Amino acid sequence: LGFSFIAVSVDGELLPQIFVKMLQRDKPIEMQLTSAKCLTSMCRAGAIRTDDPCIVLKTLPCLVRMCSKERLLEERVEGAETLAYLIETDVELQRIASITDHLIAMLADYFKYPSSVSAITDIKRLDHDLKHAHELRQAAFKLYASLGANDEDIRKKIIETENMMDRIVNGLSESSIKVRLAAVRCLHSLSRSVQQLRTSFQDHAVWKPLMKVLQNAPNEILVVASSTLCNLLLEFSPSKEPILESGAIELLCSLTQSENLALRVNGIWALMNMAFQAEQKIKSDILRGLSTEQLFQLLSDSDVNVLMKTLGLLRNLLSTRPHIDHIMSTHGKQIMQAVTLILEGEHNIEVKEQTLCILANIADGTTAKELIMTNDDILQKINFFLSHSNAKLQLAAMFCISNLIWNEEEGSQERQDKLRDMGIVDILHKLSQSSDPNLCDK
């Protein structure tokens, strides 16, 4: 649906203007809905701006109207799904929708079908309600997910809606795969909130049904569920401990072997979050679970996202001295090999900077330092990046040097002598005259 389509005119009127006329309340509902869908598609295709009055003042309110109790169940499903698609990527439209006609509360009604059986004498009606109950729940979850995608206040409102967390938790174990997927999407959207991770998510032990969903789910659900798990594994989330105890490391390590790129990224991302400021046992479990072989596999992945997250994981594993020394005493040879490979490879600045930061962490270890000092190849590389044309790489190389030469540390004199012989001091002199204030300072 391109821009040429939008320029089509009928009797001198442009298509969007014709569709807007069809949105009027006196037109048949089917016509209103179809026109709103057309305008939504044009907007998502970039043919109409998201702040165009025909979207903000006409299409969006029409779709919210379709979600009200007065409409037929089918119309409410279509209205909510179309609205979810319209506002999915635009924070301003999400804000407008959230305060239009009490939409957030209106959607809570979507979970009330079928109503109690005794009240329904008409079997046909009950059958109809049951058929649509799944579709209504799916549509409501989708719309809540879109509404809460970016704004903290909207997420808070959604979570405070009657029994919302219970509804999501129930949705995660529904028989309908579509409802399960929509519930996971809604949970993912809400899990972007630090505040909610610490409160509602903890109160409802959301991680339990989520871990269950992750067992043997189809890829479509796995991708969203594992993204949600990444958020639950951030260090400030209280769910981190119980998730670890329920076998998360094993599960995530297996995701890193998936052929599906999004799953590989999520698996390694979640492990990276898990390793941040973690105790040594967790770090060792991660390394054991991944195996050196798999770590190398990830470091040579063709996708730069996987590579960056794997480097992030290594950097988090190699933090705090005792941990650095412990890991390098068991995996030092392989890690130094990987670092060398990446610094020699055809990689972008960010990848090389992250790799030099890992080296700087290794240089901070007490015994781990020696793995750098006895490796002339690596020392030459640090030397090379100190004189690089990119300031980020120069700074990262400088951190390696400064961690190697602290006077208070044993053997510092020998290390300084060796670096002096390599001509590092001359390079540092040159850098102290640099026009970059950061480099100059360091």
Tab-separated table of N, CA, C and O in Angstrom, residues 15-64:
chain	number	residue	atom	x	y	z
A	15	LEU	N	-8.739	9.599	-1.583
A	15	LEU	CA	-9.223	8.404	-0.879
A	15	LEU	C	-9.361	8.574	0.635
A	15	LEU	O	-10.408	8.242	1.192
A	16	PRO	N	-8.307	9.068	1.343
A	16	PRO	CA	-8.472	9.209	2.794
A	16	PRO	C	-9.701	10.033	3.169
A	16	PRO	O	-10.413	9.708	4.122
A	17	GLN	N	-9.983	11.109	2.385
A	17	GLN	CA	-11.152	11.947	2.710
A	17	GLN	C	-12.448	11.142	2.541
A	17	GLN	O	-13.392	11.281	3.319
A	18	ILE	N	-12.464	10.277	1.530
A	18	ILE	CA	-13.662	9.452	1.309
A	18	ILE	C	-13.833	8.477	2.475
A	18	ILE	O	-14.936	8.310	3.015
A	19	PHE	N	-12.706	7.865	2.899
A	19	PHE	CA	-12.788	6.917	4.020
A	19	PHE	C	-13.254	7.611	5.296
A	19	PHE	O	-14.030	7.067	6.063
A	20	VAL	N	-12.759	8.844	5.507
A	20	VAL	CA	-13.151	9.575	6.721
A	20	VAL	C	-14.657	9.797	6.748
A	20	VAL	O	-15.308	9.656	7.788
A	21	LYS	N	-15.241	10.109	5.588
A	21	LYS	CA	-16.715	10.294	5.524
A	21	LYS	C	-17.433	9.004	5.923
A	21	LYS	O	-18.501	9.022	6.523
A	22	MET	N	-16.812	7.875	5.567
A	22	MET	CA	-17.454	6.578	5.872
A	22	MET	C	-17.325	6.188	7.345
A	22	MET	O	-17.887	5.193	7.773
A	23	LEU	N	-16.539	6.986	8.114
A	23	LEU	CA	-16.372	6.688	9.541
A	23	LEU	C	-17.500	7.280	10.374
A	23	LEU	O	-17.599	7.014	11.569
A	24	GLN	N	-18.327	8.136	9.743
A	24	GLN	CA	-19.346	8.837	10.522
A	24	GLN	C	-20.323	7.868	11.188
A	24	GLN	O	-20.652	6.818	10.636
A	25	ARG	N	-20.787	8.301	12.365
A	25	ARG	CA	-21.622	7.418	13.186
A	25	ARG	C	-22.918	6.973	12.509
A	25	ARG	O	-23.493	5.960	12.882
A	26	ASP	N	-23.398	7.768	11.525
A	26	ASP	CA	-24.671	7.382	10.908
A	26	ASP	C	-24.479	6.337	9.802
A	26	ASP	O	-25.437	5.846	9.220
A	27	LYS	N	-23.231	5.987	9.504
A	27	LYS	CA	-22.966	4.975	8.476
A	27	LYS	C	-23.069	3.580	9.092
A	27	LYS	O	-22.899	3.421	10.301
A	28	PRO	N	-23.350	2.557	8.268
A	28	PRO	CA	-23.424	1.188	8.812
A	28	PRO	C	-22.111	0.834	9.516
A	28	PRO	O	-21.031	1.236	9.074
A	29	ILE	N	-22.219	0.074	10.619
A	29	ILE	CA	-21.038	-0.275	11.426
A	29	ILE	C	-19.960	-0.949	10.576
A	29	ILE	O	-18.775	-0.653	10.687
A	30	GLU	N	-20.391	-1.848	9.695
A	30	GLU	CA	-19.421	-2.566	8.870
A	30	GLU	C	-18.614	-1.602	8.007
A	30	GLU	O	-17.407	-1.756	7.828
A	31	MET	N	-19.299	-0.584	7.510
A	31	MET	CA	-18.618	0.425	6.669
A	31	MET	C	-17.622	1.220	7.524
A	31	MET	O	-16.484	1.464	7.110
A	32	GLN	N	-18.058	1.599	8.734
A	32	GLN	CA	-17.159	2.352	9.624
A	32	GLN	C	-15.889	1.540	9.928
A	32	GLN	O	-14.775	2.044	9.825
A	33	LEU	N	-16.097	0.267	10.270
A	33	LEU	CA	-14.960	-0.584	10.631
A	33	LEU	C	-13.994	-0.787	9.464
A	33	LEU	O	-12.779	-0.698	9.608
A	34	THR	N	-14.560	-1.057	8.285
A	34	THR	CA	-13.709	-1.304	7.114
A	34	THR	C	-12.926	-0.052	6.744
A	34	THR	O	-11.739	-0.124	6.414
A	35	SER	N	-13.568	1.099	6.821
A	35	SER	CA	-12.866	2.358	6.505
A	35	SER	C	-11.744	2.610	7.512
A	35	SER	O	-10.641	3.024	7.145
A	36	ALA	N	-12.041	2.323	8.783
A	36	ALA	CA	-11.019	2.516	9.829
A	36	ALA	C	-9.831	1.588	9.573
A	36	ALA	O	-8.673	1.964	9.769
A	37	LYS	N	-10.115	0.379	9.092
A	37	LYS	CA	-9.023	-0.569	8.799
A	37	LYS	C	-8.167	-0.060	7.637
A	37	LYS	O	-6.941	-0.166	7.644
A	38	CYS	N	-8.838	0.494	6.620
A	38	CYS	CA	-8.097	1.038	5.470
A	38	CYS	C	-7.182	2.179	5.901
A	38	CYS	O	-6.004	2.231	5.534
A	39	LEU	N	-7.728	3.100	6.700
A	39	LEU	CA	-6.931	4.249	7.153
A	39	LEU	C	-5.778	3.792	8.060
A	39	LEU	O	-4.676	4.338	8.010
A	40	THR	N	-6.041	2.753	8.864
A	40	THR	CA	-5.000	2.197	9.743
A	40	THR	C	-3.853	1.631	8.900
A	40	THR	O	-2.674	1.898	9.157
A	41	SER	N	-4.207	0.877	7.863
A	41	SER	CA	-3.163	0.288	7.001
A	41	SER	C	-2.350	1.373	6.304
A	41	SER	O	-1.126	1.278	6.190
A	42	MET	N	-3.046	2.418	5.846
A	42	MET	CA	-2.334	3.524	5.177
A	42	MET	C	-1.365	4.200	6.147
A	42	MET	O	-0.237	4.548	5.790
A	43	CYS	N	-1.823	4.345	7.391
A	43	CYS	CA	-0.989	5.006	8.399
A	43	CYS	C	0.231	4.139	8.714
A	43	CYS	O	1.363	4.624	8.752
A	44	ARG	N	0.030	2.829	8.912
A	44	ARG	CA	1.147	1.949	9.233
A	44	ARG	C	2.124	1.803	8.068
A	44	ARG	O	3.295	1.519	8.243
A	45	ALA	N	1.618	2.021	6.838
A	45	ALA	CA	2.497	1.928	5.670
A	45	ALA	C	3.270	3.230	5.453
A	45	ALA	O	4.094	3.336	4.556
A	46	GLY	N	2.962	4.247	6.282
A	46	GLY	CA	3.671	5.513	6.175
A	46	GLY	C	3.062	6.464	5.149
A	46	GLY	O	3.633	7.501	4.832
A	47	ALA	N	1.879	6.105	4.632
A	47	ALA	CA	1.251	6.970	3.628
A	47	ALA	C	0.460	8.106	4.280
A	47	ALA	O	0.173	9.121	3.660
A	48	ILE	N	0.088	7.918	5.552
A	48	ILE	CA	-0.564	9.004	6.315
A	48	ILE	C	0.222	9.148	7.610
A	48	ILE	O	0.579	8.155	8.242
A	49	ARG	N	0.510	10.378	8.015
A	49	ARG	CA	1.275	10.601	9.252
A	49	ARG	C	0.447	10.206	10.482
A	49	ARG	O	-0.768	10.319	10.478
A	50	THR	N	1.151	9.787	11.542
A	50	THR	CA	0.415	9.368	12.749
A	50	THR	C	-0.258	10.556	13.443
A	50	THR	O	-1.187	10.373	14.221
A	51	ASP	N	0.238	11.785	13.165
A	51	ASP	CA	-0.395	12.939	13.828
A	51	ASP	C	-1.412	13.631	12.915
A	51	ASP	O	-1.898	14.719	13.223
A	52	ASP	N	-1.743	12.995	11.799
A	52	ASP	CA	-2.745	13.554	10.881
A	52	ASP	C	-4.112	13.550	11.574
A	52	ASP	O	-4.494	12.546	12.189
A	53	PRO	N	-4.854	14.670	11.491
A	53	PRO	CA	-6.171	14.726	12.148
A	53	PRO	C	-7.088	13.559	11.747
A	53	PRO	O	-7.905	13.093	12.551
A	54	CYS	N	-6.945	13.055	10.511
A	54	CYS	CA	-7.851	11.966	10.112
A	54	CYS	C	-7.559	10.680	10.903
A	54	CYS	O	-8.422	9.829	11.052
A	55	ILE	N	-6.347	10.579	11.468
A	55	ILE	CA	-6.030	9.428	12.330
A	55	ILE	C	-6.417	9.750	13.777
A	55	ILE	O	-7.156	9.017	14.421
A	56	VAL	N	-5.914	10.905	14.270
A	56	VAL	CA	-6.093	11.247	15.687
A	56	VAL	C	-7.551	11.563	16.037
A	56	VAL	O	-8.072	11.112	17.056
A	57	LEU	N	-8.213	12.320	15.168
A	57	LEU	CA	-9.565	12.796	15.509
A	57	LEU	C	-10.678	11.930	14.929
A	57	LEU	O	-11.837	12.047	15.335
A	58	LYS	N	-10.352	11.072	13.954
A	58	LYS	CA	-11.417	10.291	13.305
A	58	LYS	C	-11.228	8.782	13.471
A	58	LYS	O	-12.075	8.106	14.033
A	59	THR	N	-10.070	8.263	12.967
A	59	THR	CA	-9.887	6.801	12.964
A	59	THR	C	-9.797	6.238	14.374
A	59	THR	O	-10.504	5.291	14.729
A	60	LEU	N	-8.913	6.832	15.208
A	60	LEU	CA	-8.710	6.314	16.559
A	60	LEU	C	-10.012	6.338	17.387
A	60	LEU	O	-10.405	5.308	17.939
A	61	PRO	N	-10.732	7.470	17.424
A	61	PRO	CA	-11.979	7.473	18.205
A	61	PRO	C	-13.004	6.462	17.676
A	61	PRO	O	-13.720	5.830	18.453
A	62	CYS	N	-13.066	6.297	16.345
A	62	CYS	CA	-14.008	5.337	15.772
A	62	CYS	C	-13.685	3.925	16.273
A	62	CYS	O	-14.571	3.157	16.663
A	63	LEU	N	-12.390	3.568	16.293
A	63	LEU	CA	-11.995	2.224	16.733
A	63	LEU	C	-12.249	2.026	18.226
A	63	LEU	O	-12.654	0.941	18.660
A	64	VAL	N	-12.023	3.073	19.027
A	64	VAL	CA	-12.329	2.963	20.461
A	64	VAL	C	-13.832	2.722	20.644
A	64	VAL	O	-14.247	1.895	21.463
